[in-house]
XYZ file of N, CA, C and O in Angstrom:
716
model
N 125.964 106.036 84.565
C 127.294 105.630 84.148
C 128.321 106.098 85.164
O 128.267 107.223 85.625
N 129.232 105.220 85.458
C 130.329 105.551 86.361
C 131.603 105.664 85.552
O 131.882 104.844 84.685
N 132.343 106.696 85.833
C 133.658 106.865 85.216
C 134.696 107.015 86.317
O 134.461 107.723 87.288
N 135.799 106.349 86.143
C 136.886 106.473 87.109
C 137.403 107.909 87.078
O 137.696 108.451 86.013
N 137.488 108.531 88.248
C 137.956 109.910 88.325
C 139.445 109.962 87.995
O 140.212 109.096 88.419
N 139.891 110.972 87.239
C 141.318 111.041 86.875
C 142.253 111.172 88.083
O 143.413 110.812 87.988
N 141.741 111.678 89.201
C 142.570 111.805 90.400
C 142.487 110.567 91.291
O 142.944 110.593 92.422
N 141.901 109.489 90.782
C 141.739 108.272 91.565
C 143.094 107.748 92.036
O 144.032 107.727 91.254
N 143.271 107.333 93.275
C 142.262 107.294 94.319
C 142.120 108.668 94.990
O 143.110 109.381 95.178
N 140.910 109.014 95.361
C 140.695 110.298 96.036
C 140.956 110.182 97.543
O 141.076 111.187 98.223
N 141.025 108.976 98.059
C 141.438 108.717 99.439
C 142.627 107.775 99.400
O 142.591 106.749 98.724
N 143.703 108.129 100.107
C 144.824 107.194 100.198
C 145.454 107.302 101.581
O 145.141 108.198 102.365
N 146.331 106.374 101.881
C 146.907 106.281 103.223
C 147.718 107.509 103.616
O 147.902 107.783 104.798
N 148.202 108.288 102.647
C 148.982 109.486 102.964
C 148.166 110.512 103.746
O 148.732 111.353 104.439
N 146.837 110.440 103.663
C 145.978 111.374 104.405
C 146.176 111.276 105.919
O 145.898 112.219 106.648
N 146.639 110.126 106.404
C 146.688 109.857 107.831
C 147.985 110.263 108.509
O 148.120 110.097 109.717
N 148.940 110.759 107.755
C 150.217 111.135 108.357
C 150.889 109.945 109.003
O 151.046 108.890 108.390
N 151.261 110.087 110.284
C 151.968 109.025 111.009
C 151.042 107.992 111.638
O 151.512 107.025 112.227
N 149.745 108.198 111.563
C 148.796 107.252 112.150
C 148.846 105.936 111.373
O 148.787 105.930 110.143
N 148.975 104.826 112.077
C 149.093 103.516 111.437
C 147.704 102.909 111.208
O 147.110 102.328 112.103
N 147.197 103.092 110.007
C 145.918 102.520 109.605
C 146.228 101.206 108.900
O 146.921 101.188 107.886
N 145.731 100.096 109.431
C 146.007 98.784 108.841
C 144.913 98.356 107.870
O 145.136 97.529 107.029
N 143.741 98.900 108.052
C 142.606 98.486 107.238
C 141.591 99.617 107.309
O 141.370 100.183 108.376
N 141.020 99.995 106.204
C 139.946 100.988 106.223
C 139.033 100.711 105.057
O 139.454 100.301 103.990
N 137.746 100.893 105.287
C 136.757 100.416 104.328
C 135.410 101.065 104.545
O 135.165 101.709 105.545
N 134.520 100.830 103.603
C 133.092 101.114 103.728
C 132.784 102.582 104.028
O 132.210 102.920 105.056
N 133.144 103.492 103.117
C 132.888 104.909 103.377
C 131.397 105.225 103.470
O 130.578 104.651 102.759
N 131.070 106.126 104.377
C 129.706 106.630 104.557
C 129.795 108.152 104.601
O 130.471 108.721 105.452
N 129.130 108.816 103.664
C 129.165 110.275 103.557
C 127.939 110.851 104.251
O 126.824 110.340 104.099
N 128.150 111.923 105.006
C 127.044 112.634 105.655
C 127.327 114.127 105.615
O 128.446 114.555 105.361
N 126.302 114.917 105.842
C 126.445 116.371 105.864
C 126.140 116.896 107.258
O 125.268 116.393 107.942
N 126.898 117.941 107.624
C 126.647 118.650 108.870
C 126.992 120.121 108.645
O 128.083 120.426 108.143
N 126.062 120.994 108.971
C 126.246 122.440 108.794
C 126.714 122.783 107.382
O 127.616 123.612 107.195
N 126.138 122.138 106.392
C 126.437 122.450 104.998
C 127.741 121.892 104.468
O 128.100 122.135 103.317
N 128.456 121.142 105.264
C 129.757 120.578 104.870
C 129.636 119.058 104.734
O 128.920 118.422 105.504
N 130.357 118.472 103.779
C 130.352 117.020 103.581
C 131.469 116.377 104.402
O 132.603 116.869 104.425
N 131.119 115.274 105.058
C 132.061 114.493 105.852
C 131.932 113.030 105.445
O 130.948 112.623 104.833
N 132.926 112.260 105.830
C 132.943 110.847 105.500
C 133.534 110.093 106.682
O 134.485 110.574 107.301
N 132.947 108.947 107.014
C 133.551 108.048 107.994
C 133.914 106.751 107.285
O 133.239 106.334 106.344
N 135.000 106.145 107.732
C 135.427 104.834 107.236
C 135.686 103.936 108.434
O 136.248 104.369 109.435
N 135.271 102.688 108.311
C 135.573 101.704 109.334
C 136.968 101.166 109.130
O 137.660 101.510 108.170
N 137.393 100.321 110.029
C 138.707 99.702 109.912
C 139.342 99.550 111.271
O 138.681 99.268 112.264
N 140.649 99.762 111.306
C 141.365 99.676 112.566
C 142.569 100.588 112.539
O 142.983 101.071 111.488
N 143.097 100.831 113.705
C 144.289 101.654 113.892
C 145.218 100.873 114.803
O 144.772 100.162 115.703
N 146.498 101.012 114.549
C 147.470 100.326 115.392
C 148.309 101.371 116.121
O 148.937 102.205 115.505
N 148.251 101.304 117.450
C 149.140 102.107 118.294
C 149.945 101.101 119.104
O 150.751 100.383 118.535
N 149.669 100.998 120.394
C 150.322 99.958 121.181
C 149.708 98.594 120.894
O 150.283 97.565 121.181
N 148.501 98.603 120.321
C 147.825 97.388 119.883
C 146.894 97.781 118.753
O 146.681 98.946 118.477
N 146.328 96.800 118.112
C 145.360 97.069 117.041
C 143.973 97.131 117.638
O 143.599 96.277 118.436
N 143.201 98.160 117.300
C 141.839 98.256 117.798
C 140.915 98.706 116.674
O 141.311 99.421 115.760
N 139.668 98.247 116.754
C 138.667 98.665 115.800
C 138.399 100.146 115.957
O 138.277 100.649 117.082
N 138.344 100.851 114.840
C 138.188 102.303 114.892
C 137.388 102.798 113.698
O 137.277 102.127 112.677
N 136.856 104.008 113.875
C 136.186 104.728 112.800
C 136.913 106.055 112.645
O 137.073 106.801 113.615
N 137.382 106.338 111.450
C 138.055 107.603 111.150
C 137.080 108.544 110.468
O 136.155 108.104 109.775
N 137.317 109.851 110.632
C 136.434 110.855 110.039
C 137.262 111.796 109.151
O 138.407 112.112 109.460
N 136.652 112.213 108.048
C 137.287 113.058 107.039
C 136.315 114.174 106.647
O 135.108 113.981 106.676
N 136.859 115.311 106.245
C 136.041 116.422 105.747
C 136.395 116.668 104.278
O 137.572 116.668 103.907
N 135.368 116.888 103.453
C 135.597 117.194 102.041
C 136.235 118.572 101.931
O 135.766 119.536 102.531
N 137.286 118.659 101.164
C 137.969 119.924 100.924
C 137.634 120.485 99.550
O 138.168 121.515 99.167
N 136.769 119.789 98.819
C 136.332 120.258 97.499
C 134.863 119.889 97.317
O 134.401 118.873 97.848
N 134.154 120.714 96.575
C 132.729 120.482 96.343
C 132.430 119.216 95.577
O 131.341 118.653 95.710
N 133.378 118.752 94.770
C 133.145 117.529 93.989
C 133.588 116.270 94.746
O 133.616 115.183 94.180
N 133.942 116.433 96.019
C 134.313 115.326 96.911
C 135.533 114.541 96.424
O 135.646 113.335 96.650
N 136.469 115.226 95.797
C 137.677 114.547 95.323
C 138.901 114.852 96.181
O 139.949 114.255 95.978
N 138.786 115.779 97.128
C 139.886 116.071 98.058
C 139.330 116.016 99.479
O 138.323 116.635 99.787
N 140.031 115.278 100.350
C 139.562 115.052 101.712
C 140.669 115.328 102.707
O 141.850 115.132 102.418
N 140.276 115.754 103.897
C 141.213 115.963 105.001
C 140.836 115.016 106.136
O 139.674 114.966 106.552
N 141.829 114.298 106.640
C 141.610 113.405 107.772
C 141.515 114.251 109.039
O 142.434 114.998 109.369
N 140.394 114.146 109.753
C 140.190 114.907 110.982
C 140.572 114.131 112.230
O 140.682 114.718 113.297
N 140.759 112.824 112.087
C 141.190 112.031 113.231
C 140.356 110.779 113.429
O 139.502 110.431 112.618
N 140.634 110.124 114.541
C 139.898 108.925 114.926
C 138.637 109.390 115.644
O 138.709 109.964 116.732
N 137.506 109.173 115.037
C 136.216 109.564 115.605
C 135.861 108.693 116.806
O 135.333 109.172 117.808
N 136.167 107.385 116.703
C 135.680 106.403 117.674
C 136.631 105.225 117.735
O 137.077 104.730 116.705
N 136.936 104.781 118.952
C 137.660 103.537 119.188
C 136.691 102.605 119.899
O 136.053 102.998 120.875
N 136.621 101.376 119.438
C 135.690 100.441 120.068
C 136.137 100.151 121.498
O 137.322 99.898 121.730
N 135.200 100.187 122.469
C 135.595 99.962 123.863
C 135.990 98.525 124.194
O 136.640 98.285 125.208
N 135.630 97.571 123.349
C 135.969 96.170 123.594
C 137.317 95.873 122.921
O 137.423 95.920 121.695
N 138.355 95.552 123.688
C 139.677 95.316 123.089
C 139.721 94.114 122.147
O 140.652 93.982 121.360
N 138.709 93.247 122.221
C 138.675 92.087 121.317
C 138.223 92.473 119.918
O 138.421 91.713 118.975
N 137.596 93.639 119.769
C 137.139 94.098 118.448
C 138.339 94.713 117.737
O 138.815 95.777 118.091
N 138.828 94.013 116.730
C 140.037 94.422 116.018
C 139.748 95.172 114.727
O 140.649 95.731 114.117
N 138.490 95.145 114.276
C 138.155 95.801 113.011
C 136.674 96.157 113.020
O 135.864 95.454 113.618
N 136.337 97.244 112.358
C 134.958 97.702 112.252
C 134.605 97.829 110.782
O 135.391 98.361 109.991
N 133.420 97.343 110.429
C 132.930 97.479 109.066
C 131.666 98.328 109.047
O 130.950 98.434 110.047
N 131.401 98.933 107.902
C 130.132 99.588 107.569
C 129.649 100.597 108.604
O 128.509 100.527 109.054
N 130.478 101.591 108.973
C 129.982 102.578 109.918
C 128.978 103.519 109.250
O 129.129 103.890 108.085
N 127.944 103.870 109.980
C 127.003 104.927 109.601
C 127.031 105.912 110.752
O 126.892 105.501 111.916
N 127.202 107.198 110.460
C 127.285 108.214 111.510
C 126.415 109.386 111.108
O 126.540 109.914 110.002
N 125.514 109.790 112.010
C 124.577 110.863 111.676
C 123.954 111.417 112.948
O 124.002 110.795 114.007
N 123.362 112.571 112.785
C 122.618 113.205 113.870
C 121.164 112.782 113.758
O 120.598 112.775 112.668
N 120.584 112.423 114.897
C 119.181 112.034 114.945
C 118.591 112.686 116.191
O 118.979 112.341 117.308
N 117.714 113.652 115.989
C 117.212 114.423 117.120
C 118.350 115.227 117.721
O 119.110 115.875 117.004
N 118.520 115.125 119.033
C 119.594 115.877 119.692
C 120.828 115.021 119.972
O 121.700 115.420 120.725
N 120.910 113.850 119.366
C 122.037 112.950 119.599
C 122.727 112.576 118.294
O 122.133 112.591 117.231
N 123.977 112.191 118.433
C 124.710 111.593 117.325
C 124.584 110.079 117.458
O 124.567 109.548 118.569
N 124.499 109.399 116.325
C 124.311 107.955 116.285
C 125.430 107.341 115.441
O 125.725 107.823 114.351
N 126.033 106.293 115.969
C 127.030 105.510 115.232
C 126.545 104.075 115.194
O 126.301 103.466 116.239
N 126.390 103.539 113.992
C 126.008 102.142 113.796
C 127.190 101.450 113.131
O 127.729 101.958 112.143
N 127.608 100.315 113.685
C 128.780 99.610 113.164
C 128.516 98.116 113.078
O 127.658 97.572 113.755
N 129.308 97.463 112.249
C 129.315 96.004 112.138
C 130.724 95.536 112.491
O 131.633 95.609 111.665
N 130.931 95.068 113.732
C 132.268 94.676 114.174
C 132.560 93.183 114.018
O 133.045 92.542 114.942
N 132.235 92.620 112.851
C 132.422 91.188 112.602
C 131.629 90.359 113.603
O 132.068 89.292 114.042
N 130.482 90.852 113.963
C 129.566 90.204 114.895
C 128.243 90.938 114.802
O 127.996 91.640 113.818
N 127.392 90.817 115.802
C 126.110 91.524 115.739
C 126.291 93.026 115.521
O 127.223 93.637 116.054
N 125.402 93.609 114.746
C 125.439 95.038 114.462
C 125.165 95.811 115.745
O 124.228 95.506 116.473
N 126.023 96.799 116.017
C 125.916 97.575 117.251
C 125.520 99.012 116.949
O 125.805 99.538 115.875
N 124.897 99.640 117.947
C 124.501 101.035 117.854
C 124.995 101.764 119.098
O 124.894 101.245 120.209
N 125.538 102.953 118.890
C 125.959 103.829 119.972
C 125.270 105.168 119.759
O 125.177 105.637 118.621
N 124.797 105.794 120.826
C 124.331 107.173 120.749
C 125.161 107.978 121.731
O 125.651 107.451 122.736
N 125.333 109.256 121.423
C 126.138 110.087 122.305
C 126.314 111.479 121.761
O 125.482 111.985 121.002
N 127.447 112.078 122.125
C 127.724 113.462 121.735
C 128.982 113.519 120.877
O 129.819 112.623 120.914
N 129.089 114.601 120.132
C 130.238 114.814 119.252
C 130.872 116.149 119.599
O 130.189 117.182 119.622
N 132.168 116.129 119.872
C 132.927 117.361 120.078
C 133.387 117.825 118.697
O 134.272 117.214 118.094
N 132.772 118.890 118.205
C 133.079 119.362 116.850
C 134.459 120.008 116.746
O 134.984 120.152 115.645
N 135.064 120.376 117.868
C 136.417 120.946 117.834
C 137.459 119.860 117.609
O 138.462 120.081 116.919
N 137.236 118.680 118.176
C 138.207 117.585 118.065
C 137.719 116.442 117.190
O 138.473 115.537 116.893
N 136.454 116.442 116.825
C 135.809 115.369 116.087
C 135.950 114.030 116.805
O 136.253 113.013 116.216
N 135.693 114.051 118.105
C 135.665 112.835 118.921
C 134.216 112.562 119.316
O 133.534 113.436 119.851
N 133.764 111.360 119.059
C 132.429 110.917 119.425
C 132.515 110.226 120.780
O 133.318 109.311 120.965
N 131.682 110.655 121.720
C 131.641 110.066 123.060
C 130.304 109.377 123.244
O 129.271 110.045 123.386
N 130.278 108.051 123.220
C 129.015 107.337 123.394
C 128.515 107.419 124.832
O 129.304 107.371 125.772
N 127.207 107.516 124.971
C 126.597 107.468 126.300
C 125.666 106.263 126.421
O 125.184 105.959 127.508
N 125.435 105.585 125.301
C 124.533 104.432 125.298
C 125.012 103.478 124.210
O 125.454 103.905 123.135
N 124.933 102.179 124.493
C 125.392 101.151 123.544
C 124.432 99.979 123.591
O 123.979 99.587 124.664
N 124.134 99.420 122.423
C 123.264 98.245 122.365
C 123.520 97.474 121.082
O 124.041 98.018 120.108
N 123.136 96.213 121.091
C 123.104 95.427 119.859
C 121.868 95.891 119.102
O 120.765 95.928 119.661
N 122.047 96.277 117.868
C 120.939 96.805 117.076
C 120.058 95.686 116.562
O 118.846 95.820 116.502
N 120.672 94.586 116.173
C 119.915 93.456 115.662
C 120.663 92.186 116.048
O 121.780 91.972 115.591
N 120.042 91.380 116.867
C 120.707 90.169 117.366
C 120.617 89.013 116.379
O 121.183 87.953 116.617
N 119.920 89.200 115.280
C 119.787 88.147 114.274
C 120.953 88.154 113.308
O 122.093 88.419 113.686
N 120.659 87.877 112.058
C 121.697 87.783 111.030
C 121.830 89.042 110.186
O 122.425 88.998 109.127
N 121.270 90.177 110.635
C 121.436 91.407 109.857
C 122.846 91.950 110.056
O 123.350 91.981 111.173
N 123.451 92.380 108.959
C 124.818 92.890 108.992
C 124.938 94.000 107.962
O 124.134 94.101 107.035
N 125.925 94.844 108.130
C 126.277 95.868 107.148
C 125.114 96.778 106.772
O 124.821 96.968 105.603
N 124.450 97.387 107.762
C 123.332 98.271 107.420
C 123.797 99.556 106.762
O 124.970 99.915 106.840
N 122.858 100.221 106.136
C 123.107 101.533 105.550
C 121.888 102.388 105.797
O 120.777 101.885 105.900
N 122.083 103.689 105.900
C 121.013 104.628 106.222
C 120.973 105.758 105.204
O 121.982 106.101 104.606
N 119.800 106.328 105.056
C 119.652 107.542 104.262
C 118.413 108.288 104.716
O 117.564 107.751 105.434
N 118.325 109.554 104.318
C 117.168 110.390 104.626
C 116.215 110.338 103.449
O 116.627 110.586 102.304
N 114.943 110.052 103.719
C 113.972 110.032 102.628
C 113.403 111.434 102.400
O 113.764 112.388 103.105
N 112.512 111.572 101.437
C 111.954 112.874 101.077
C 111.067 113.453 102.180
O 110.760 114.645 102.158
N 110.683 112.641 103.145
C 109.860 113.116 104.270
C 110.710 113.474 105.490
O 110.176 113.793 106.539
N 112.041 113.388 105.339
C 112.932 113.745 106.439
C 113.168 112.642 107.451
O 113.776 112.875 108.493
N 112.718 111.436 107.150
C 112.934 110.307 108.050
C 114.294 109.675 107.769
O 114.761 109.678 106.637
N 114.900 109.125 108.805
C 116.137 108.357 108.648
C 115.725 106.903 108.477
O 115.108 106.314 109.359
N 116.045 106.326 107.315
C 115.709 104.935 107.017
C 116.973 104.085 107.023
O 118.033 104.533 106.596
N 116.834 102.865 107.480
C 117.959 101.933 107.519
C 117.518 100.583 106.974
O 116.390 100.144 107.216
N 118.388 99.962 106.225
C 118.185 98.591 105.796
C 119.525 97.876 105.921
O 120.565 98.501 106.040
N 119.489 96.555 105.964
C 120.721 95.794 106.125
C 120.706 94.518 105.304
O 119.697 94.158 104.689
N 121.828 93.854 105.315
C 122.003 92.595 104.600
C 121.734 91.468 105.580
O 122.249 91.462 106.700
N 120.916 90.508 105.180
C 120.653 89.324 106.002
C 121.372 88.146 105.362
O 121.185 87.851 104.183
N 122.212 87.500 106.154
C 122.928 86.319 105.663
C 122.464 85.103 106.453
O 121.499 85.162 107.185
N 123.140 84.005 106.274
C 122.827 82.807 107.034
C 121.866 81.855 106.347
O 121.354 80.930 106.969
N 121.617 82.087 105.056
C 120.735 81.187 104.321
C 121.503 79.942 103.882
O 122.712 79.983 103.678
N 120.801 78.866 103.689
C 121.416 77.642 103.190
C 121.982 77.901 101.798
O 121.357 78.582 100.978
N 123.166 77.371 101.528
C 123.838 77.583 100.253
C 123.201 76.830 99.099
O 122.234 76.089 99.267
N 123.758 77.054 97.904
C 123.323 76.328 96.724
C 122.222 76.997 95.929
O 121.720 76.430 94.963
N 121.819 78.205 96.302
C 120.741 78.896 95.592
C 121.250 79.803 94.467
O 120.452 80.327 93.696
N 122.556 80.038 94.417
C 123.097 80.954 93.431
C 123.078 82.395 93.908
O 123.355 83.310 93.149
N 122.760 82.609 95.172
C 122.759 83.944 95.774
C 123.153 83.810 97.242
O 123.128 82.728 97.814
N 123.525 84.926 97.838
C 123.982 84.904 99.222
C 123.326 86.052 99.982
O 123.781 87.173 99.927
N 122.235 85.776 100.645
C 121.589 86.768 101.472
C 120.571 87.602 100.724
O 120.315 87.423 99.538
N 119.960 88.521 101.458
C 118.996 89.453 100.886
C 118.976 90.704 101.744
O 119.576 90.741 102.813
N 118.275 91.728 101.291
C 118.174 92.978 102.028
C 116.918 92.974 102.891
O 115.894 92.393 102.520
N 116.984 93.640 104.037
C 115.843 93.755 104.920
C 114.855 94.784 104.378
O 115.181 95.566 103.483
N 113.680 94.806 104.949
C 112.774 95.916 104.713
C 113.362 97.143 105.409
O 114.043 97.017 106.432
N 113.100 98.335 104.893
C 113.618 99.537 105.568
C 112.987 99.709 106.946
O 111.830 99.349 107.163
N 113.761 100.251 107.857
C 113.297 100.593 109.191
C 113.384 102.106 109.346
O 114.347 102.719 108.887
N 112.403 102.707 109.993
C 112.447 104.125 110.315
C 113.103 104.254 111.685
O 112.665 103.621 112.643
N 114.194 105.034 111.772
C 114.929 105.174 113.016
C 114.461 106.401 113.790
O 114.144 107.433 113.203
N 114.460 106.268 115.094
C 114.197 107.397 115.985
C 114.933 107.135 117.290
O 115.302 105.997 117.590
N 115.162 108.184 118.046
C 115.825 108.060 119.337
C 114.800 108.358 120.415
O 114.144 109.399 120.394
N 114.669 107.441 121.333
C 113.751 107.613 122.455
C 114.393 108.514 123.510
O 115.627 108.629 123.560
N 113.592 109.118 124.383
C 114.171 109.964 125.434
C 115.202 109.255 126.301
O 116.148 109.856 126.764
N 115.063 107.942 126.493
C 116.024 107.181 127.299
C 117.237 106.755 126.490
O 117.998 105.906 126.918
N 117.420 107.326 125.302
C 118.556 107.071 124.408
C 118.444 105.771 123.634
O 119.366 105.413 122.921
N 117.369 105.045 123.783
C 117.242 103.791 123.069
C 116.891 104.043 121.615
O 116.026 104.836 121.309
N 117.598 103.398 120.717
C 117.314 103.488 119.297
C 116.388 102.338 118.955
O 116.623 101.208 119.345
N 115.316 102.638 118.278
C 114.407 101.537 117.924
C 114.304 101.415 116.430
O 114.715 102.250 115.681
């Protein structure tokens, strides 16, 4: 059963101060060093609008109070105006960011500066060149990182729109390639 929290919404635009957030969506919660964090996709407007991922830290154990830590990632392609469904996690000795930028799902691996919460990618690739979109990841009971996504592009008229993929086990190769 889900009940609306009395402090709803637990995330609102006031968290960002003067930062101009035009769109934010698709929260993904992860843990690092015993602390809960959350990333949201969307965009930020400065001199122009760019696709971005913001990062937040839980300020309460029940995840009802959050602090905005800043813009974790700005998409390097200026044509990407919005990011959906970010997943951010540590895999081996690298940090991994998976995003859906209104096109093929992309993957970045790199490093994270924990003092500034800035992610610096060192490798970028299209994760799935087909119709998979909006993936999500979790850790299974065996400690593996599993990912599944939504597949669209089916002919209409069936009373449904898309289906989920089979889970994939993620790993990072020594050459930084995510498979």
